[in-house]
mmCIF file of N, CA, C and O in Angstrom:
data_model
loop_
_atom_site.group_PDB
_atom_site.id
_atom_site.type_symbol
_atom_site.label_atom_id
_atom_site.label_comp_id
_atom_site.label_asym_id
_atom_site.label_seq_id
_atom_site.Cartn_x
_atom_site.Cartn_y
_atom_site.Cartn_z
ATOM 1 N N MET A 14 81.878 -98.827 -7.822
ATOM 2 C CA MET A 14 82.568 -98.152 -6.731
ATOM 3 C C MET A 14 81.910 -98.572 -5.409
ATOM 4 O O MET A 14 80.692 -98.521 -5.291
ATOM 5 N N PRO A 15 82.700 -98.983 -4.418
ATOM 6 C CA PRO A 15 82.108 -99.437 -3.153
ATOM 7 C C PRO A 15 81.475 -98.278 -2.396
ATOM 8 O O PRO A 15 81.920 -97.143 -2.472
ATOM 9 N N ALA A 16 80.421 -98.611 -1.660
ATOM 10 C CA ALA A 16 79.747 -97.601 -0.845
ATOM 11 C C ALA A 16 80.644 -97.221 0.324
ATOM 12 O O ALA A 16 81.384 -98.065 0.847
ATOM 13 N N PRO A 17 80.607 -95.950 0.755
ATOM 14 C CA PRO A 17 81.430 -95.560 1.914
ATOM 15 C C PRO A 17 80.951 -96.296 3.163
ATOM 16 O O PRO A 17 79.770 -96.616 3.304
ATOM 17 N N ALA A 18 81.876 -96.561 4.034
ATOM 18 C CA ALA A 18 81.533 -97.231 5.294
ATOM 19 C C ALA A 18 80.660 -96.308 6.120
ATOM 20 O O ALA A 18 80.855 -95.089 6.119
ATOM 21 N N PRO A 19 79.668 -96.874 6.804
ATOM 22 C CA PRO A 19 78.828 -96.013 7.652
ATOM 23 C C PRO A 19 79.644 -95.392 8.771
ATOM 24 O O PRO A 19 80.624 -95.971 9.243
ATOM 25 N N ALA A 20 79.241 -94.205 9.181
ATOM 26 C CA ALA A 20 79.938 -93.530 10.284
ATOM 27 C C ALA A 20 79.779 -94.364 11.540
ATOM 28 O O ALA A 20 78.685 -94.839 11.852
ATOM 29 N N ARG A 21 80.861 -94.557 12.247
ATOM 30 C CA ARG A 21 80.819 -95.348 13.481
ATOM 31 C C ARG A 21 80.565 -94.449 14.669
ATOM 32 O O ARG A 21 81.027 -93.319 14.708
ATOM 33 N N GLU A 22 79.834 -94.981 15.610
ATOM 34 C CA GLU A 22 79.674 -94.288 16.883
ATOM 35 C C GLU A 22 81.023 -94.312 17.587
ATOM 36 O O GLU A 22 81.784 -95.274 17.436
ATOM 37 N N PRO A 23 81.342 -93.293 18.349
ATOM 38 C CA PRO A 23 82.612 -93.333 19.084
ATOM 39 C C PRO A 23 82.644 -94.547 20.010
ATOM 40 O O PRO A 23 81.660 -94.842 20.687
ATOM 41 N N ASP A 24 83.735 -95.257 19.958
ATOM 42 C CA ASP A 24 83.885 -96.423 20.814
ATOM 43 C C ASP A 24 84.063 -96.002 22.260
ATOM 44 O O ASP A 24 84.586 -94.931 22.543
ATOM 45 N N GLU A 25 83.626 -96.866 23.141
ATOM 46 C CA GLU A 25 83.923 -96.655 24.556
ATOM 47 C C GLU A 25 85.438 -96.708 24.704
ATOM 48 O O GLU A 25 86.107 -97.478 24.004
ATOM 49 N N PRO A 26 85.992 -95.916 25.591
ATOM 50 C CA PRO A 26 87.440 -95.976 25.787
ATOM 51 C C PRO A 26 87.862 -97.361 26.257
ATOM 52 O O PRO A 26 87.135 -98.035 26.984
ATOM 53 N N ARG A 27 89.026 -97.769 25.810
ATOM 54 C CA ARG A 27 89.577 -99.065 26.221
ATOM 55 C C ARG A 27 90.149 -98.961 27.620
ATOM 56 O O ARG A 27 90.621 -97.904 28.028
ATOM 57 N N ILE A 28 90.133 -100.070 28.330
ATOM 58 C CA ILE A 28 90.772 -100.140 29.645
ATOM 59 C C ILE A 28 92.266 -100.313 29.408
ATOM 60 O O ILE A 28 92.692 -101.236 28.716
ATOM 61 N N LEU A 29 93.053 -99.391 29.944
ATOM 62 C CA LEU A 29 94.499 -99.471 29.821
ATOM 63 C C LEU A 29 95.121 -100.227 30.978
ATOM 64 O O LEU A 29 96.076 -100.979 30.803
ATOM 65 N N LYS A 30 94.585 -99.992 32.168
ATOM 66 C CA LYS A 30 95.178 -100.585 33.356
ATOM 67 C C LYS A 30 94.158 -100.569 34.477
ATOM 68 O O LYS A 30 93.335 -99.670 34.559
ATOM 69 N N SER A 31 94.221 -101.563 35.315
ATOM 70 C CA SER A 31 93.393 -101.555 36.519
ATOM 71 C C SER A 31 94.175 -102.217 37.631
ATOM 72 O O SER A 31 95.099 -102.991 37.385
ATOM 73 N N GLY A 32 93.824 -101.879 38.841
ATOM 74 C CA GLY A 32 94.543 -102.430 39.977
ATOM 75 C C GLY A 32 94.068 -101.808 41.266
ATOM 76 O O GLY A 32 92.989 -101.232 41.337
ATOM 77 N N ILE A 33 94.914 -101.916 42.272
ATOM 78 C CA ILE A 33 94.601 -101.361 43.584
ATOM 79 C C ILE A 33 95.808 -100.563 44.054
ATOM 80 O O ILE A 33 96.933 -101.047 44.022
ATOM 81 N N VAL A 34 95.562 -99.324 44.465
ATOM 82 C CA VAL A 34 96.614 -98.458 45.001
ATOM 83 C C VAL A 34 96.110 -97.912 46.332
ATOM 84 O O VAL A 34 95.029 -97.339 46.405
ATOM 85 N N GLY A 35 96.884 -98.123 47.370
ATOM 86 C CA GLY A 35 96.504 -97.617 48.686
ATOM 87 C C GLY A 35 95.146 -98.125 49.145
ATOM 88 O O GLY A 35 94.412 -97.406 49.796
ATOM 89 N N GLY A 36 94.800 -99.336 48.756
ATOM 90 C CA GLY A 36 93.528 -99.918 49.141
ATOM 91 C C GLY A 36 92.348 -99.471 48.281
ATOM 92 O O GLY A 36 91.218 -99.852 48.539
ATOM 93 N N MET A 37 92.616 -98.667 47.251
ATOM 94 C CA MET A 37 91.562 -98.171 46.371
ATOM 95 C C MET A 37 91.663 -98.844 45.011
ATOM 96 O O MET A 37 92.693 -98.758 44.345
ATOM 97 N N ALA A 38 90.597 -99.518 44.598
ATOM 98 C CA ALA A 38 90.563 -100.128 43.273
ATOM 99 C C ALA A 38 90.331 -99.039 42.231
ATOM 100 O O ALA A 38 89.568 -98.097 42.460
ATOM 101 N N TYR A 39 90.996 -99.170 41.078
ATOM 102 C CA TYR A 39 90.842 -98.174 40.022
ATOM 103 C C TYR A 39 90.894 -98.841 38.660
ATOM 104 O O TYR A 39 91.406 -99.951 38.511
ATOM 105 N N THR A 40 90.376 -98.137 37.650
ATOM 106 C CA THR A 40 90.488 -98.542 36.255
ATOM 107 C C THR A 40 90.840 -97.301 35.457
ATOM 108 O O THR A 40 90.137 -96.291 35.538
ATOM 109 N N LEU A 41 91.932 -97.375 34.695
ATOM 110 C CA LEU A 41 92.386 -96.261 33.864
ATOM 111 C C LEU A 41 91.991 -96.543 32.419
ATOM 112 O O LEU A 41 92.224 -97.636 31.905
ATOM 113 N N TYR A 42 91.376 -95.561 31.757
ATOM 114 C CA TYR A 42 90.868 -95.720 30.400
ATOM 115 C C TYR A 42 91.723 -94.967 29.382
ATOM 116 O O TYR A 42 92.431 -94.023 29.721
ATOM 117 N N SER A 43 91.603 -95.383 28.112
ATOM 118 C CA SER A 43 92.403 -94.816 27.031
ATOM 119 C C SER A 43 92.123 -93.338 26.774
ATOM 120 O O SER A 43 92.949 -92.649 26.187
ATOM 121 N N ASP A 44 90.984 -92.822 27.224
ATOM 122 C CA ASP A 44 90.687 -91.402 27.031
ATOM 123 C C ASP A 44 91.234 -90.534 28.162
ATOM 124 O O ASP A 44 90.986 -89.340 28.211
ATOM 125 N N GLY A 45 91.960 -91.153 29.099
ATOM 126 C CA GLY A 45 92.554 -90.409 30.209
ATOM 127 C C GLY A 45 91.680 -90.382 31.446
ATOM 128 O O GLY A 45 92.106 -89.922 32.495
ATOM 129 N N SER A 46 90.447 -90.872 31.338
ATOM 130 C CA SER A 46 89.570 -90.888 32.512
ATOM 131 C C SER A 46 89.953 -92.050 33.421
ATOM 132 O O SER A 46 90.654 -92.986 33.012
ATOM 133 N N ILE A 47 89.510 -91.963 34.646
ATOM 134 C CA ILE A 47 89.816 -92.997 35.626
ATOM 135 C C ILE A 47 88.587 -93.218 36.505
ATOM 136 O O ILE A 47 87.907 -92.272 36.878
ATOM 137 N N GLN A 48 88.303 -94.482 36.764
ATOM 138 C CA GLN A 48 87.189 -94.853 37.637
ATOM 139 C C GLN A 48 87.793 -95.401 38.919
ATOM 140 O O GLN A 48 88.707 -96.214 38.872
ATOM 141 N N ALA A 49 87.288 -94.932 40.045
ATOM 142 C CA ALA A 49 87.846 -95.342 41.330
ATOM 143 C C ALA A 49 86.735 -95.777 42.278
ATOM 144 O O ALA A 49 85.653 -95.193 42.275
ATOM 145 N N GLU A 50 87.032 -96.800 43.062
ATOM 146 C CA GLU A 50 86.097 -97.244 44.091
ATOM 147 C C GLU A 50 86.450 -96.505 45.377
ATOM 148 O O GLU A 50 87.436 -96.820 46.034
ATOM 149 N N LEU A 51 85.644 -95.506 45.694
ATOM 150 C CA LEU A 51 85.847 -94.675 46.866
ATOM 151 C C LEU A 51 84.918 -95.145 47.985
ATOM 152 O O LEU A 51 83.967 -95.883 47.718
ATOM 153 N N PRO A 52 85.167 -94.712 49.222
ATOM 154 C CA PRO A 52 84.263 -95.089 50.320
ATOM 155 C C PRO A 52 82.807 -94.683 50.054
ATOM 156 O O PRO A 52 81.889 -95.317 50.546
ATOM 157 N N THR A 53 82.613 -93.650 49.239
ATOM 158 C CA THR A 53 81.259 -93.172 48.922
ATOM 159 C C THR A 53 80.646 -93.894 47.734
ATOM 160 O O THR A 53 79.492 -93.651 47.396
ATOM 161 N N GLY A 54 81.430 -94.754 47.070
ATOM 162 C CA GLY A 54 80.948 -95.490 45.902
ATOM 163 C C GLY A 54 81.903 -95.362 44.738
ATOM 164 O O GLY A 54 82.962 -94.754 44.848
ATOM 165 N N VAL A 55 81.524 -95.934 43.607
ATOM 166 C CA VAL A 55 82.361 -95.887 42.406
ATOM 167 C C VAL A 55 82.125 -94.559 41.700
ATOM 168 O O VAL A 55 80.988 -94.172 41.447
ATOM 169 N N VAL A 56 83.234 -93.863 41.399
ATOM 170 C CA VAL A 56 83.154 -92.547 40.755
ATOM 171 C C VAL A 56 84.093 -92.539 39.555
ATOM 172 O O VAL A 56 85.203 -93.063 39.624
ATOM 173 N N ARG A 57 83.643 -91.931 38.455
ATOM 174 C CA ARG A 57 84.493 -91.791 37.268
ATOM 175 C C ARG A 57 84.926 -90.337 37.159
ATOM 176 O O ARG A 57 84.099 -89.424 37.206
ATOM 177 N N PHE A 58 86.230 -90.134 37.034
ATOM 178 C CA PHE A 58 86.817 -88.802 36.927
ATOM 179 C C PHE A 58 87.366 -88.611 35.518
ATOM 180 O O PHE A 58 87.793 -89.562 34.877
ATOM 181 N N ALA A 59 87.390 -87.379 35.054
ATOM 182 C CA ALA A 59 87.870 -87.071 33.710
ATOM 183 C C ALA A 59 89.377 -87.274 33.577
ATOM 184 O O ALA A 59 89.882 -87.510 32.485
ATOM 185 N N SER A 60 90.085 -87.183 34.709
ATOM 186 C CA SER A 60 91.544 -87.314 34.654
ATOM 187 C C SER A 60 92.069 -87.783 36.007
ATOM 188 O O SER A 60 91.374 -87.712 37.022
ATOM 189 N N LEU A 61 93.300 -88.224 35.989
ATOM 190 C CA LEU A 61 93.955 -88.633 37.226
ATOM 191 C C LEU A 61 94.095 -87.436 38.164
ATOM 192 O O LEU A 61 93.909 -87.562 39.375
ATOM 193 N N GLN A 62 94.356 -86.268 37.608
ATOM 194 C CA GLN A 62 94.489 -85.066 38.449
ATOM 195 C C GLN A 62 93.178 -84.754 39.155
ATOM 196 O O GLN A 62 93.170 -84.364 40.322
ATOM 197 N N GLU A 63 92.063 -84.936 38.465
ATOM 198 C CA GLU A 63 90.753 -84.693 39.076
ATOM 199 C C GLU A 63 90.542 -85.647 40.256
ATOM 200 O O GLU A 63 90.036 -85.241 41.305
ATOM 201 N N LEU A 64 90.937 -86.896 40.107
ATOM 202 C CA LEU A 64 90.842 -87.863 41.207
ATOM 203 C C LEU A 64 91.742 -87.436 42.364
ATOM 204 O O LEU A 64 91.319 -87.435 43.521
ATOM 205 N N ARG A 65 92.970 -87.047 42.054
ATOM 206 C CA ARG A 65 93.902 -86.600 43.108
ATOM 207 C C ARG A 65 93.322 -85.411 43.870
ATOM 208 O O ARG A 65 93.410 -85.351 45.098
ATOM 209 N N ASP A 66 92.756 -84.457 43.147
ATOM 210 C CA ASP A 66 92.158 -83.282 43.795
ATOM 211 C C ASP A 66 91.012 -83.699 44.705
ATOM 212 O O ASP A 66 90.892 -83.205 45.825
ATOM 213 N N HIS A 67 90.183 -84.627 44.241
ATOM 214 C CA HIS A 67 89.048 -85.099 45.031
ATOM 215 C C HIS A 67 89.523 -85.780 46.323
ATOM 216 O O HIS A 67 89.013 -85.488 47.399
ATOM 217 N N VAL A 68 90.508 -86.650 46.198
ATOM 218 C CA VAL A 68 91.040 -87.371 47.365
ATOM 219 C C VAL A 68 91.675 -86.389 48.343
ATOM 220 O O VAL A 68 91.478 -86.466 49.551
ATOM 221 N N SER A 69 92.415 -85.412 47.818
ATOM 222 C CA SER A 69 93.059 -84.413 48.669
ATOM 223 C C SER A 69 92.020 -83.602 49.448
ATOM 224 O O SER A 69 92.185 -83.376 50.652
ATOM 225 N N GLN A 70 90.960 -83.189 48.787
ATOM 226 C CA GLN A 70 89.902 -82.429 49.454
ATOM 227 C C GLN A 70 89.215 -83.275 50.512
ATOM 228 O O GLN A 70 88.886 -82.788 51.593
ATOM 229 N N ALA A 71 88.985 -84.545 50.205
ATOM 230 C CA ALA A 71 88.330 -85.438 51.164
ATOM 231 C C ALA A 71 89.200 -85.625 52.415
ATOM 232 O O ALA A 71 88.696 -85.655 53.532
ATOM 233 N N GLN A 72 90.528 -85.702 52.219
ATOM 234 C CA GLN A 72 91.439 -85.878 53.352
ATOM 235 C C GLN A 72 91.498 -84.615 54.201
ATOM 236 O O GLN A 72 91.761 -84.687 55.404
ATOM 237 N N GLN A 73 91.243 -83.464 53.594
ATOM 238 C CA GLN A 73 91.255 -82.204 54.325
ATOM 239 C C GLN A 73 89.903 -81.903 54.963
ATOM 240 O O GLN A 73 89.741 -80.866 55.593
ATOM 241 N N GLY A 74 88.953 -82.813 54.752
ATOM 242 C CA GLY A 74 87.627 -82.611 55.331
ATOM 243 C C GLY A 74 86.730 -81.705 54.530
ATOM 244 O O GLY A 74 85.737 -81.214 54.992
ATOM 245 N N GLY A 75 87.100 -81.484 53.268
ATOM 246 C CA GLY A 75 86.319 -80.567 52.446
ATOM 247 C C GLY A 75 85.549 -81.278 51.474
ATOM 248 O O GLY A 75 84.692 -81.242 50.808
#
């Protein structure tokens, strides 16, 4: 009887899409997270909504 396969570490999420929107470079991952190049540096957000909220707050001066 073959030995069971060893448990795998969770893979890094795959890149689904990357590009530039409104002058902002981004990378969208298979787990729903998104990495964006912001004026303050590269930031990874858990979701697109989290990024939208961050950008909205920054535009409002908050």
